[in-house]
mmCIF file with all atom_site columns, C-alpha atoms in Angstrom:
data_model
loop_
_atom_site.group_PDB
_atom_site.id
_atom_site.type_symbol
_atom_site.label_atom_id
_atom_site.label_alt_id
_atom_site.label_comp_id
_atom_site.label_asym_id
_atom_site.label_entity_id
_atom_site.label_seq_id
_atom_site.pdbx_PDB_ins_code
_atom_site.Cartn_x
_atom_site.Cartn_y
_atom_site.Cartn_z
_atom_site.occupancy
_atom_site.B_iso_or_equiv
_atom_site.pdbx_formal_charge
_atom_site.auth_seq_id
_atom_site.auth_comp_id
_atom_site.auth_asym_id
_atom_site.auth_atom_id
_atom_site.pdbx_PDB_model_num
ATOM 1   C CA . UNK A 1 1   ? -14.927 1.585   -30.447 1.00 0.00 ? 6   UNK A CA 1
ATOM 2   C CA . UNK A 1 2   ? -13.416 3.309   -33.601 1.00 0.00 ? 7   UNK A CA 1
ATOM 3   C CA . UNK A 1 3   ? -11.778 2.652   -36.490 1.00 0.00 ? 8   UNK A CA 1
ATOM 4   C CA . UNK A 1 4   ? -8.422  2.492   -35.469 1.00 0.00 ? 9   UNK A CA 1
ATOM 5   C CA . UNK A 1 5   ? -8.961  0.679   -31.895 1.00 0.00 ? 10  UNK A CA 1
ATOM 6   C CA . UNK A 1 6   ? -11.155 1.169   -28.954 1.00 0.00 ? 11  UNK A CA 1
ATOM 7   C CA . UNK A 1 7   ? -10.830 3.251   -25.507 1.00 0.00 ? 12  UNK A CA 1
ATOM 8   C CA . UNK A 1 8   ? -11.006 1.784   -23.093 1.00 0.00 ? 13  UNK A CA 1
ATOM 9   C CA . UNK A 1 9   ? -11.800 3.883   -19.226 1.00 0.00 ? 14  UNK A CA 1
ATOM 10  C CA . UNK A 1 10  ? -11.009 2.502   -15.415 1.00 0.00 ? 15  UNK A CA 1
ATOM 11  C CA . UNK A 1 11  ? -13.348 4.906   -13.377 1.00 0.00 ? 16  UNK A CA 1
ATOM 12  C CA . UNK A 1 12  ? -12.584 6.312   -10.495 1.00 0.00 ? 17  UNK A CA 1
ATOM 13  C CA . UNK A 1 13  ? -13.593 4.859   -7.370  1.00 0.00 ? 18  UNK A CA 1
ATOM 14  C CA . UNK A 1 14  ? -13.035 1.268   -8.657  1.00 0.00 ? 19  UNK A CA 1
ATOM 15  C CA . UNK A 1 15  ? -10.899 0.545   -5.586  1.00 0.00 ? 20  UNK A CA 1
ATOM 16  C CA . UNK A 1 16  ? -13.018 1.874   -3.208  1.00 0.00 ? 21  UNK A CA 1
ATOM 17  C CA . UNK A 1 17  ? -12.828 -0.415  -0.483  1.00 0.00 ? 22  UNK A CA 1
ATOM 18  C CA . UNK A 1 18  ? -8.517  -0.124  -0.349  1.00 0.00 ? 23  UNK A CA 1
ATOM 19  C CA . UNK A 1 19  ? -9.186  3.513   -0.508  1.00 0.00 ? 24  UNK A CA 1
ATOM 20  C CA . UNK A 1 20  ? -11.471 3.889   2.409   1.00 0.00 ? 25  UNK A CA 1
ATOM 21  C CA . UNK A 1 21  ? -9.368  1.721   4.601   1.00 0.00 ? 26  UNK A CA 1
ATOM 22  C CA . UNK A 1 22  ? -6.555  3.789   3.893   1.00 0.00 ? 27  UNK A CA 1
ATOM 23  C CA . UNK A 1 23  ? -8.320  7.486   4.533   1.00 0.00 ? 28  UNK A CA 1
ATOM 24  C CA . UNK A 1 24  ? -9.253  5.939   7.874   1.00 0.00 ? 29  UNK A CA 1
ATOM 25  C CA . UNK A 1 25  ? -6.179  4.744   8.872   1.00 0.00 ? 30  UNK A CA 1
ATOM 26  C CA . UNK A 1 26  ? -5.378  8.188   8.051   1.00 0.00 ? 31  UNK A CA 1
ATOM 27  C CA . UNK A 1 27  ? -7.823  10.010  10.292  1.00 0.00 ? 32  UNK A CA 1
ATOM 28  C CA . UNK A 1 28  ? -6.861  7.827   12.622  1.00 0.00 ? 33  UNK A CA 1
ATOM 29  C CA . UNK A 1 29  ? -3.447  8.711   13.125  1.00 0.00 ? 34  UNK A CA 1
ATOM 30  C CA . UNK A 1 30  ? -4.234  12.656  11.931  1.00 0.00 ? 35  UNK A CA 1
ATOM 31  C CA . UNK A 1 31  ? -6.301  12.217  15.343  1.00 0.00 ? 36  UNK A CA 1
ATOM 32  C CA . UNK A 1 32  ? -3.701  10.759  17.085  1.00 0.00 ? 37  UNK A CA 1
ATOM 33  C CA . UNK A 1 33  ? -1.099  13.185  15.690  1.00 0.00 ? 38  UNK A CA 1
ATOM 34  C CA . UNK A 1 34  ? -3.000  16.364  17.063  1.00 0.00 ? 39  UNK A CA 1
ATOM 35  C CA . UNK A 1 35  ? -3.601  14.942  20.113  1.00 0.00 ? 40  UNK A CA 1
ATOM 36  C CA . UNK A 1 36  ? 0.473   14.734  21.022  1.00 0.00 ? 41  UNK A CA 1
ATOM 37  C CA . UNK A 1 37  ? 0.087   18.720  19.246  1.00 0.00 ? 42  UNK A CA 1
ATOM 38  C CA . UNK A 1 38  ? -2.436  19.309  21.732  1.00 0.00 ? 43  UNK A CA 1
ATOM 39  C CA . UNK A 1 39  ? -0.050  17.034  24.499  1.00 0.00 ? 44  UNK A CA 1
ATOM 40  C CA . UNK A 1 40  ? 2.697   19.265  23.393  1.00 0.00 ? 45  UNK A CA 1
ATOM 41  C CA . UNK A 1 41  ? 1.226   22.939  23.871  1.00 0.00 ? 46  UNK A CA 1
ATOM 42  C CA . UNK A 1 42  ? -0.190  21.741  27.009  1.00 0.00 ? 47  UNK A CA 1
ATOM 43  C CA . UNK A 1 43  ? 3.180   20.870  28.570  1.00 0.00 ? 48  UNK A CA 1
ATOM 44  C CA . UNK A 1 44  ? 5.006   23.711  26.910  1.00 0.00 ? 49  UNK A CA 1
ATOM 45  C CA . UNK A 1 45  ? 2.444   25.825  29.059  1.00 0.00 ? 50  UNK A CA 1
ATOM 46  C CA . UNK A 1 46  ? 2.591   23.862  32.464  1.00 0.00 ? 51  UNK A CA 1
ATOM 47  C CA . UNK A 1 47  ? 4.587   25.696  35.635  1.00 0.00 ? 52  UNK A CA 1
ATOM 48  C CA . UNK A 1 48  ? 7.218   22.743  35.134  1.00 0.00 ? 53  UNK A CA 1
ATOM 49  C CA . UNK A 1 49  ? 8.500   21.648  31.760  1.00 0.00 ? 54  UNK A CA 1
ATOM 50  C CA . UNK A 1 50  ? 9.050   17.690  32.029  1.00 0.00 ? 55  UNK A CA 1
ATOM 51  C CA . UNK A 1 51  ? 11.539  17.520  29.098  1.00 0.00 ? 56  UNK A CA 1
ATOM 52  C CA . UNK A 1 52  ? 11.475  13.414  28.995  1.00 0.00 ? 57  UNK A CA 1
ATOM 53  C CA . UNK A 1 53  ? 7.718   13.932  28.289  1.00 0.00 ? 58  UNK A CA 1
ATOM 54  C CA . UNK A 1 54  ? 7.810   16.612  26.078  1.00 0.00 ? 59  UNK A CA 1
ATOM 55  C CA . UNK A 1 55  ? 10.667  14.460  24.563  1.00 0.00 ? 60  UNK A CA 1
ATOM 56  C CA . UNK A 1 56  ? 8.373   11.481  23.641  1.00 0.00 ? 61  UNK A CA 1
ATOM 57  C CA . UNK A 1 57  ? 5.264   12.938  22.855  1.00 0.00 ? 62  UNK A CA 1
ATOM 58  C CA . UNK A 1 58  ? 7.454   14.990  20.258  1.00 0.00 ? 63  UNK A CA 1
ATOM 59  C CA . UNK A 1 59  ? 8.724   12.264  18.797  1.00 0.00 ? 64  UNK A CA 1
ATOM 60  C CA . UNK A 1 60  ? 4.624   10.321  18.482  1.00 0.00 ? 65  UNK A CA 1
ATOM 61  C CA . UNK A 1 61  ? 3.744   13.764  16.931  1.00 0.00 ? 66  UNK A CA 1
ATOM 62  C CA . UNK A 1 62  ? 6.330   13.099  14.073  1.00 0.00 ? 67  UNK A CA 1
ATOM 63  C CA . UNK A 1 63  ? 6.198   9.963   13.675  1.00 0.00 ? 68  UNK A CA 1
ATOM 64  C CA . UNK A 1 64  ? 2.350   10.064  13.331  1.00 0.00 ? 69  UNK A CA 1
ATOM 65  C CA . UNK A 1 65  ? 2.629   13.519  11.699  1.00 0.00 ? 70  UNK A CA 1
ATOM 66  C CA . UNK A 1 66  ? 4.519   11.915  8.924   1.00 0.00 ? 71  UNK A CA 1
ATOM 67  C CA . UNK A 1 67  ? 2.138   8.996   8.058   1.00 0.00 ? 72  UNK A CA 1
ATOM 68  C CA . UNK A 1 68  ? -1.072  10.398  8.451   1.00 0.00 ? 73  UNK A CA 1
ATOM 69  C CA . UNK A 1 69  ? -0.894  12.747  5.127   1.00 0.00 ? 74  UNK A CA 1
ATOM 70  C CA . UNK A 1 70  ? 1.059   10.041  2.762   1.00 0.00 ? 75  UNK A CA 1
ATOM 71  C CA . UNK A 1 71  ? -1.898  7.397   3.641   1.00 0.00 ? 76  UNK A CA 1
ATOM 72  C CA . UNK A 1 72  ? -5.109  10.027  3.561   1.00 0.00 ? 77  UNK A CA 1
ATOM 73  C CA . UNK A 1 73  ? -3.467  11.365  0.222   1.00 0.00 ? 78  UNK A CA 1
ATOM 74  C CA . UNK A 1 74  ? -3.084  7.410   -0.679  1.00 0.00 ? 79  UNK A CA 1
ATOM 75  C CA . UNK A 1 75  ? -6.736  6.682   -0.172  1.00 0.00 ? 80  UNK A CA 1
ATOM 76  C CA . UNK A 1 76  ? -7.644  9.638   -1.873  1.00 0.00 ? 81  UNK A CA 1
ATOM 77  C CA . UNK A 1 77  ? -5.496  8.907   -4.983  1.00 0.00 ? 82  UNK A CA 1
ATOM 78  C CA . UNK A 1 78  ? -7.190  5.429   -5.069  1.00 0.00 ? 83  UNK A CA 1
ATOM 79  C CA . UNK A 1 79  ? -10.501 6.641   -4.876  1.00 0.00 ? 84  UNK A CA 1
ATOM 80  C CA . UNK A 1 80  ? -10.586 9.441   -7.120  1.00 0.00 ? 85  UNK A CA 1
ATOM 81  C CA . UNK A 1 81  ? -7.996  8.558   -10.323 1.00 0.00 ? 86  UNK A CA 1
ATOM 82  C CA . UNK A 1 82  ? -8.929  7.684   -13.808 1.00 0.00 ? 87  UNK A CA 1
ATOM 83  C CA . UNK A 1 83  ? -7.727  5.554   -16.252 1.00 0.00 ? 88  UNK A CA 1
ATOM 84  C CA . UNK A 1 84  ? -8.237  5.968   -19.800 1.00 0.00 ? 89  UNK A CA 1
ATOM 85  C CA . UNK A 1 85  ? -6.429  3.276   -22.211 1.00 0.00 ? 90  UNK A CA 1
ATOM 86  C CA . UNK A 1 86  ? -6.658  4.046   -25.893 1.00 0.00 ? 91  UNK A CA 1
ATOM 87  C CA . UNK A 1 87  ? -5.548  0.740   -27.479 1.00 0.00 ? 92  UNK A CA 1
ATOM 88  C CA . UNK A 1 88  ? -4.745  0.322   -31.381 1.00 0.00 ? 93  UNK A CA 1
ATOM 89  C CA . UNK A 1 89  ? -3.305  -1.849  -33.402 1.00 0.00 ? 94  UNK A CA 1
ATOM 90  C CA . UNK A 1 90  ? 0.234   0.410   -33.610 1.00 0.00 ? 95  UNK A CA 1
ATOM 91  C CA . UNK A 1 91  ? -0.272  2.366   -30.423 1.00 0.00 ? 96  UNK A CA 1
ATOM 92  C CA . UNK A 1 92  ? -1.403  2.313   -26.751 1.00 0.00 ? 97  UNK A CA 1
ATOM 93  C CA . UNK A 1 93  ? -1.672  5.374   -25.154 1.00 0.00 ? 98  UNK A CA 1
ATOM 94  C CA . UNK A 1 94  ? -2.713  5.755   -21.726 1.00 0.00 ? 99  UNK A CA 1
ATOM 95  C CA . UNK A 1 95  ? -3.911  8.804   -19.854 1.00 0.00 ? 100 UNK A CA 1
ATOM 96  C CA . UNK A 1 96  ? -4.057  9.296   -15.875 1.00 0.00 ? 101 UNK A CA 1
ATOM 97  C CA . UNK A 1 97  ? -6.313  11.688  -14.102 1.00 0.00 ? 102 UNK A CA 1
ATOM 98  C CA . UNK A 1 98  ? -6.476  12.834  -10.639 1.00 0.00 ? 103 UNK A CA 1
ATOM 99  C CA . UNK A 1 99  ? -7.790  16.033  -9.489  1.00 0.00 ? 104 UNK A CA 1
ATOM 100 C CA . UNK A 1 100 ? -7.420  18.163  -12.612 1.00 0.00 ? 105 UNK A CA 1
ATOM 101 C CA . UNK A 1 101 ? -4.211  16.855  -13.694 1.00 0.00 ? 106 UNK A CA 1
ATOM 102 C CA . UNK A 1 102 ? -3.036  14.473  -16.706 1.00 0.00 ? 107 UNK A CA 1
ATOM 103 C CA . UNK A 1 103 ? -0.318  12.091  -17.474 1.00 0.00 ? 108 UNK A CA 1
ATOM 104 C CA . UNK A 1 104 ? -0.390  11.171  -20.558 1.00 0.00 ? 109 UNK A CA 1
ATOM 105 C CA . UNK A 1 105 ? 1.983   7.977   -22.283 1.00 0.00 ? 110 UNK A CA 1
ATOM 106 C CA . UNK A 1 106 ? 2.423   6.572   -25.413 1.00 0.00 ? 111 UNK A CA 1
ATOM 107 C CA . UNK A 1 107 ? 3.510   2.843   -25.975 1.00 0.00 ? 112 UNK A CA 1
ATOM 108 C CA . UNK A 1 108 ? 4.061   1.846   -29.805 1.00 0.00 ? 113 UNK A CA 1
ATOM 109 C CA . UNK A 1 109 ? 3.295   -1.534  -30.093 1.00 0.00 ? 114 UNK A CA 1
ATOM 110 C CA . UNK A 1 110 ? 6.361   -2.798  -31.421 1.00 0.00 ? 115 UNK A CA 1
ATOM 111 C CA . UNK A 1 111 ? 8.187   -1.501  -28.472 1.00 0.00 ? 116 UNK A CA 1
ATOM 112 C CA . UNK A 1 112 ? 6.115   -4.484  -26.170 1.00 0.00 ? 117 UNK A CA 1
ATOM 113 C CA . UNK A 1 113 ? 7.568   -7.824  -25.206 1.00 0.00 ? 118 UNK A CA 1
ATOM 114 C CA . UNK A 1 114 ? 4.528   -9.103  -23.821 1.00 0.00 ? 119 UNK A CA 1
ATOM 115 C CA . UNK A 1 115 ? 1.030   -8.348  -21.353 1.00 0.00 ? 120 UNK A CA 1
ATOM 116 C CA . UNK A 1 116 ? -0.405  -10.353 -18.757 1.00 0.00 ? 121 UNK A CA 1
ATOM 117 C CA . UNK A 1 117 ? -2.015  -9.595  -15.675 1.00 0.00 ? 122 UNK A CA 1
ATOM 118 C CA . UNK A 1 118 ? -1.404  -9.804  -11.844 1.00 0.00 ? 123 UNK A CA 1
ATOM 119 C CA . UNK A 1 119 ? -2.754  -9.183  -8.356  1.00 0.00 ? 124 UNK A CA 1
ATOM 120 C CA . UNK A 1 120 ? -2.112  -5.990  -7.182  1.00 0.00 ? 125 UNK A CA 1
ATOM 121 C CA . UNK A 1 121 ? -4.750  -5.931  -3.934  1.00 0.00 ? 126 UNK A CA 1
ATOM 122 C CA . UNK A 1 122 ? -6.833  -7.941  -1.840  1.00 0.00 ? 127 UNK A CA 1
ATOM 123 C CA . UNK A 1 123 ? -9.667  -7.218  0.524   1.00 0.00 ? 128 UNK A CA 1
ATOM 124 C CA . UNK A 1 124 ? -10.920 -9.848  3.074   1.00 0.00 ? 129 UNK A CA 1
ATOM 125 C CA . UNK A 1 125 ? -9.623  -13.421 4.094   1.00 0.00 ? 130 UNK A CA 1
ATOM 126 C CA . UNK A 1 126 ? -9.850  -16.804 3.017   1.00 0.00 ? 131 UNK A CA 1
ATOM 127 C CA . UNK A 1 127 ? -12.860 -17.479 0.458   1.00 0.00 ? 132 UNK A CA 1
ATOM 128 C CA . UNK A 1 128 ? -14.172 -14.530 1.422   1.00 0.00 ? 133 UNK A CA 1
ATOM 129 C CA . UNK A 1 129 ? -11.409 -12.418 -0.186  1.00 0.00 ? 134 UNK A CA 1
ATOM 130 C CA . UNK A 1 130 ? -12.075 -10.212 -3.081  1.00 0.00 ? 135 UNK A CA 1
ATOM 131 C CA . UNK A 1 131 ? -8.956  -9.997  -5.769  1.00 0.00 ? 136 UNK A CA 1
ATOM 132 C CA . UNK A 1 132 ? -7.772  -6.788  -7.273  1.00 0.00 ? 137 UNK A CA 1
ATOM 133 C CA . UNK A 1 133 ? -5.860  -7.396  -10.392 1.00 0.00 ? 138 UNK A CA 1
ATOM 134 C CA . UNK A 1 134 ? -3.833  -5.160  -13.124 1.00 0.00 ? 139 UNK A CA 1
ATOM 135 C CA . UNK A 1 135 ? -2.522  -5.324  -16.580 1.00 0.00 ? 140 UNK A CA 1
ATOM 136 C CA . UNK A 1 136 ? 0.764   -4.584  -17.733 1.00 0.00 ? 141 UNK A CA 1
ATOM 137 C CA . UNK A 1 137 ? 2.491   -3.899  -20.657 1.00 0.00 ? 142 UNK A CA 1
ATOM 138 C CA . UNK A 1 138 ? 6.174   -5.309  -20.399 1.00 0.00 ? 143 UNK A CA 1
ATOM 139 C CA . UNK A 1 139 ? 8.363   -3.212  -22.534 1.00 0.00 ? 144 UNK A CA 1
ATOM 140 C CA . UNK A 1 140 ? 11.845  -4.498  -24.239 1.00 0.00 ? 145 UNK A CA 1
ATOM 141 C CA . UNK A 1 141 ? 13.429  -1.997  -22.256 1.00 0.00 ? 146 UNK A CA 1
ATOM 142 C CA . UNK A 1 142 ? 12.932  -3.675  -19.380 1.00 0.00 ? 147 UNK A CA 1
ATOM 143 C CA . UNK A 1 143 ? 10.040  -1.063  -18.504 1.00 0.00 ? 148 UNK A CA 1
ATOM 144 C CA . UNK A 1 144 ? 6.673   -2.383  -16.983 1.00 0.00 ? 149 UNK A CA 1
ATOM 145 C CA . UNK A 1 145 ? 3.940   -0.021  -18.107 1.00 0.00 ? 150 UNK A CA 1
ATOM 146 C CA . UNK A 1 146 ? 0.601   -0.176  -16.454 1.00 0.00 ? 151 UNK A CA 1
ATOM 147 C CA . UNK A 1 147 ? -2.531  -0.249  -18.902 1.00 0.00 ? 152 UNK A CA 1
ATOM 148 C CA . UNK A 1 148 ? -5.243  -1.291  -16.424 1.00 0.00 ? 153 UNK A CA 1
ATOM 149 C CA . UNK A 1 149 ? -6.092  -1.326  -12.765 1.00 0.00 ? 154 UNK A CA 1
ATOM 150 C CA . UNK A 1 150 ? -8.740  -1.694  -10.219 1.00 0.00 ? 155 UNK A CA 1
ATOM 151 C CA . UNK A 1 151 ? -9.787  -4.700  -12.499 1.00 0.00 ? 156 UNK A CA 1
ATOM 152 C CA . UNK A 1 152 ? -12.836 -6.849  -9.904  1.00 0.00 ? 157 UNK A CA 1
ATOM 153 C CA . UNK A 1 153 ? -11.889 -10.566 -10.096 1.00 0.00 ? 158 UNK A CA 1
ATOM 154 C CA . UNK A 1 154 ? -10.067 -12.639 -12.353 1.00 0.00 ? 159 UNK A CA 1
ATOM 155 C CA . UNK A 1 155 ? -12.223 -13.884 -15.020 1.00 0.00 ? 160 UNK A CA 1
ATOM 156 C CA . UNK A 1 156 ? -13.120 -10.154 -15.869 1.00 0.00 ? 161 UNK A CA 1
ATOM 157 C CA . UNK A 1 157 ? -8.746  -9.774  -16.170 1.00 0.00 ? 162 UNK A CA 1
ATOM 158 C CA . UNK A 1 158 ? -8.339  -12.813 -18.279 1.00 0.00 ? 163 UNK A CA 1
ATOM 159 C CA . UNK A 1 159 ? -11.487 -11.294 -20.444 1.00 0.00 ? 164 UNK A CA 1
ATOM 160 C CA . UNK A 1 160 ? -10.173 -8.061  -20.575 1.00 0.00 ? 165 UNK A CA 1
ATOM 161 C CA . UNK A 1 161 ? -5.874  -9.530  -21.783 1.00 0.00 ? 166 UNK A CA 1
ATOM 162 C CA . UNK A 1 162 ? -7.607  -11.320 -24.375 1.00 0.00 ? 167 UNK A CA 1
ATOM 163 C CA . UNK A 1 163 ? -9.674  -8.936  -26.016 1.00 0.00 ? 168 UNK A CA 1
ATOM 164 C CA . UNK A 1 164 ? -6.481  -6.600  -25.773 1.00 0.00 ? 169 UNK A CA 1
ATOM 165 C CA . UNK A 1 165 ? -4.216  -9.241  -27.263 1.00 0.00 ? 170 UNK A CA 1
ATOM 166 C CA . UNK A 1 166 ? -6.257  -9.635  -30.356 1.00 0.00 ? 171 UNK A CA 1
ATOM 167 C CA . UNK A 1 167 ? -6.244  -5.902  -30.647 1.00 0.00 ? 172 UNK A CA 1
ATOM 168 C CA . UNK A 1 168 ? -2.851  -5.636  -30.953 1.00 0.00 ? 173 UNK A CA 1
ATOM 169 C CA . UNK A 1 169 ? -1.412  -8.966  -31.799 1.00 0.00 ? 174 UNK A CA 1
ATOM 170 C CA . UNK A 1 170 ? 0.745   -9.400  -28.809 1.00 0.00 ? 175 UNK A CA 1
ATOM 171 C CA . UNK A 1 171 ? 0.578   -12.830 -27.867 1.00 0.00 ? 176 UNK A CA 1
ATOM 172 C CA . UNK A 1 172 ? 3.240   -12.968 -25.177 1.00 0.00 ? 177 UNK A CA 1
ATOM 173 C CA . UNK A 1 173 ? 2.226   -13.370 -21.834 1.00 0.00 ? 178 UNK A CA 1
ATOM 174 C CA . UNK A 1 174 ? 5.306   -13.185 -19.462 1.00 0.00 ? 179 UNK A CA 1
ATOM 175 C CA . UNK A 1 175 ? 5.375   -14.249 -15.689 1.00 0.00 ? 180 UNK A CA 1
ATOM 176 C CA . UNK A 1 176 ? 5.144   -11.029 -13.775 1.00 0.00 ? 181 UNK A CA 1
ATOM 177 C CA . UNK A 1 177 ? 6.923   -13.140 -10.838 1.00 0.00 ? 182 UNK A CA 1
ATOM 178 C CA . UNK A 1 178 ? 9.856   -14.113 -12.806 1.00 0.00 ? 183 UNK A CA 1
ATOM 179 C CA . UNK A 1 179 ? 10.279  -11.032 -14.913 1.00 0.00 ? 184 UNK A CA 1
ATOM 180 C CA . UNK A 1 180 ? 13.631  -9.084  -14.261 1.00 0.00 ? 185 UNK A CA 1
ATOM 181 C CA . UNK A 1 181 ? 12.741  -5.437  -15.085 1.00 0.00 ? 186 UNK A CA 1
ATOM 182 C CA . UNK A 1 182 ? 15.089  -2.988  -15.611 1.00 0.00 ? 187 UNK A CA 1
ATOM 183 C CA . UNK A 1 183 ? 16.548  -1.369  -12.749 1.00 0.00 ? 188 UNK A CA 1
ATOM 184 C CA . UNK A 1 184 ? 17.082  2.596   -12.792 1.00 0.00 ? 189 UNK A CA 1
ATOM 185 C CA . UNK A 1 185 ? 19.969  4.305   -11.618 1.00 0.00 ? 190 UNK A CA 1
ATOM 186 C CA . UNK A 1 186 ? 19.557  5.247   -7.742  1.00 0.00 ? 191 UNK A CA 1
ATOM 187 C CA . UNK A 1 187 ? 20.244  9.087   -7.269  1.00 0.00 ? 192 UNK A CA 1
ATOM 188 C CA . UNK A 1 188 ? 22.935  9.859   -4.886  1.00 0.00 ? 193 UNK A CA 1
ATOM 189 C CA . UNK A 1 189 ? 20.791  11.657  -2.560  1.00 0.00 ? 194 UNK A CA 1
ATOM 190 C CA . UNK A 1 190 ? 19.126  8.235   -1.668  1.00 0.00 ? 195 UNK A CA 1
ATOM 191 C CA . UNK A 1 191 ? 22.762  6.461   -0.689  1.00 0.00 ? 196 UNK A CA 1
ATOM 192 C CA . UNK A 1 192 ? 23.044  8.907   1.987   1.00 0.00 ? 197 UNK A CA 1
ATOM 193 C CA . UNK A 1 193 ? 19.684  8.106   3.130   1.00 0.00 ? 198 UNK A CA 1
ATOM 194 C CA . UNK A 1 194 ? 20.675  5.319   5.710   1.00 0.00 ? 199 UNK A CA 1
ATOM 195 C CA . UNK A 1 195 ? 22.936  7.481   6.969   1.00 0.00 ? 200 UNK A CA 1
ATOM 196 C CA . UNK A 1 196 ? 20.899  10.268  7.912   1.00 0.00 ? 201 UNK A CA 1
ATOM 197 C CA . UNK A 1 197 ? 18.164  8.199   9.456   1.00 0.00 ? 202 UNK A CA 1
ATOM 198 C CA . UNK A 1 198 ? 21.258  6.636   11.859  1.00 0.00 ? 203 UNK A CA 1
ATOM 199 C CA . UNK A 1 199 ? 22.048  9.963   12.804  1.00 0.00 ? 204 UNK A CA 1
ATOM 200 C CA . UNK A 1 200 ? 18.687  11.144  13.386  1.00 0.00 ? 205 UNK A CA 1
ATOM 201 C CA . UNK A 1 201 ? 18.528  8.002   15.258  1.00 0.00 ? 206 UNK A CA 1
ATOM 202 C CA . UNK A 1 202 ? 21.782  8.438   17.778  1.00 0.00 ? 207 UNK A CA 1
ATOM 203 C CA . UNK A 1 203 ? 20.506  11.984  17.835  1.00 0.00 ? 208 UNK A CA 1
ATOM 204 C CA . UNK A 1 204 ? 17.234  11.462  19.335  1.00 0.00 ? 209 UNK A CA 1
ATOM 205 C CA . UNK A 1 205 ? 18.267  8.820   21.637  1.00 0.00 ? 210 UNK A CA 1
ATOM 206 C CA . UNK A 1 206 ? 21.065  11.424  22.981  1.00 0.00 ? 211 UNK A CA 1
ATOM 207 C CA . UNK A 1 207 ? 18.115  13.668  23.687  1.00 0.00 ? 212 UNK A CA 1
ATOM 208 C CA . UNK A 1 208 ? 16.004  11.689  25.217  1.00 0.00 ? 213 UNK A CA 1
ATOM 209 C CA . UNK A 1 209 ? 18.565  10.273  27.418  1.00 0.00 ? 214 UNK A CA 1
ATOM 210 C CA . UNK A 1 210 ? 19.365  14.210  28.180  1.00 0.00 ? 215 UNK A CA 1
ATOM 211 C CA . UNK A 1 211 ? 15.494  15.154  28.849  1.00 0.00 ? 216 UNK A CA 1
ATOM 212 C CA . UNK A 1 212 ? 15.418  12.322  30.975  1.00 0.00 ? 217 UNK A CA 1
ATOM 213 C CA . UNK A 1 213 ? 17.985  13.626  33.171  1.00 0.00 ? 218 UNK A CA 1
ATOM 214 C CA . UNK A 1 214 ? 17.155  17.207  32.975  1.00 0.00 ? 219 UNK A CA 1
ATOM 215 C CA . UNK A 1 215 ? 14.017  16.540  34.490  1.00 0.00 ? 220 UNK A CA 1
ATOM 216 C CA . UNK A 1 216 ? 16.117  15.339  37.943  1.00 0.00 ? 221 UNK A CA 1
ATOM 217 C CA . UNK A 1 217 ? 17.952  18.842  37.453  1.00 0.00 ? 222 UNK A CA 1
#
C-alpha cells in the first residue's frame, strides 16, 4: 500500500492444476508424435515402402506434431506468469511476466465503463468443482482489459472487485455475458484461411487415395 494506491501481485503458479493438465496432455501427444517420427523412419528404411502407411502415419505425426507444443507451451504459460496490478485512484497499470519478459499497460481511470468479475476455469465436477475466476476492466472503447486472474473461489473475487471499486470509484459492474465488446478488424491473411485448410484438405485426401493405390503397383 502507498500513497497513491496499492499493488496488487497474482503469483505465478496460481493455476497450477489447469497448467499441469495441460503439460501432460502435452507429453502425451509429444510421445505420441515421436512415435509416428519413429513409425516414419522405420518405414522409410524397410525393403518395401507401403506409401498408404507412410501416408497416415504422416499425417498423425502432424497433426499431433502441431498440438503438442501450443498445449506444453500453454501449461507452461499458466504455471509460470505473473501478474502485477498497480491500482490508483487515476490509473491502473498492469504488468505481465513470463520468462524474463514484460508487458506492461496503462488504463486511466476515466477511460473505464465498468469491472466485474467472471469464470474463466474450472477443475473437477459437480460440488466437487473448484472455480477459477478473473477481473476485468471494461473500457469505453469497447476493450476488455484483464486486471486479475487465477483468482481461487468466488467470495475471494467479490472481496477482491470491492476493495478495487472503492479504490477507484468505479461503481459499474457490467454483465460480462451480455457485454458487446468491440470487434477488431480481421487481417486479410485470416479470410483466406478456410480456404487453404480446404485445399490442404482435397490435397491430402488425393494422396492418400494415390498411396493407397501405389502400394498395388
Amino acid at each position: 500500500m502507498g500513497n497513491d494506491g496499492q499493488s496488487i501481485t497474482f503469483p505465478a503458479g496460481r493455476s497450477g492444476k489447469a497448467a499441469w493438465v495441460l503439460m501432460l496432455t502435452g507429453l502425451v501427444f509429444s510421445g505420441v508424435a515421436a512415435f509416428m517420427a519413429y513409425n516414419v523412419w522405420d518405414e522409410l528404411h524397410s525393403p518395401r515402402i507401403s506409401y498408404f502407411a507412410l501416408m497416415v502415419q504422416g499425417m498423425i505425426l502432424l497433426g499431433f506434431g502441431l498440438f503438442s507444443p501450443a498445449l506444453l507451451l500453454g501449461g507452461l504459460y499458466m504455471r509460470c506468469n505473473q501478474l502485477q496490478l498497480d491500482a490508483g485512484p487515476q490509473v491502473l497499470v498492469t504488468t505481465r511476466r513470463f520468462l524474463g519478459f514484460n508487458h506492461q499497460r496503462s488504463i486511466a481511470v476515466a477511460d473505464v465503463e465498468g469491472m466485474a468479475e467472471r469464470i474463466v476455469g474450472r477443475m473437477g465436477q459437480g460440488v466437487e468443482s473448484e472455480l477459477e475466476y478473473a477481473i476485468d476492466a471494461y473500457m469505453k472503447d469497447g476493450q476488455r482489459i484483464r486486471l486479475g486472474d487465477g483468482i481461487q473461489g468466488q467470495q475471494e473475487a467479490e472481496l477482491l472487485l470491492a476493495h478495487l471499486q472503492a479504490l477507484t470509484g468505479i461503481e459499474h459492474r457490467p454483465d460480462p455475458a451480455t457485454y458487446r465488446l468491440q470487434r477488431s478488424i480481421t487481417p486479410t491473411w485470416v479470410l483466406w484461411l478456410p480456404v487453404l485448410f480446404k485445399s490442404t484438405g482435397i490435397l491430402i485426401f488425393g494422396l492418400t487415395i494415390a498411396a493407397f493405390l501405389a502400394d498395388f503397383w
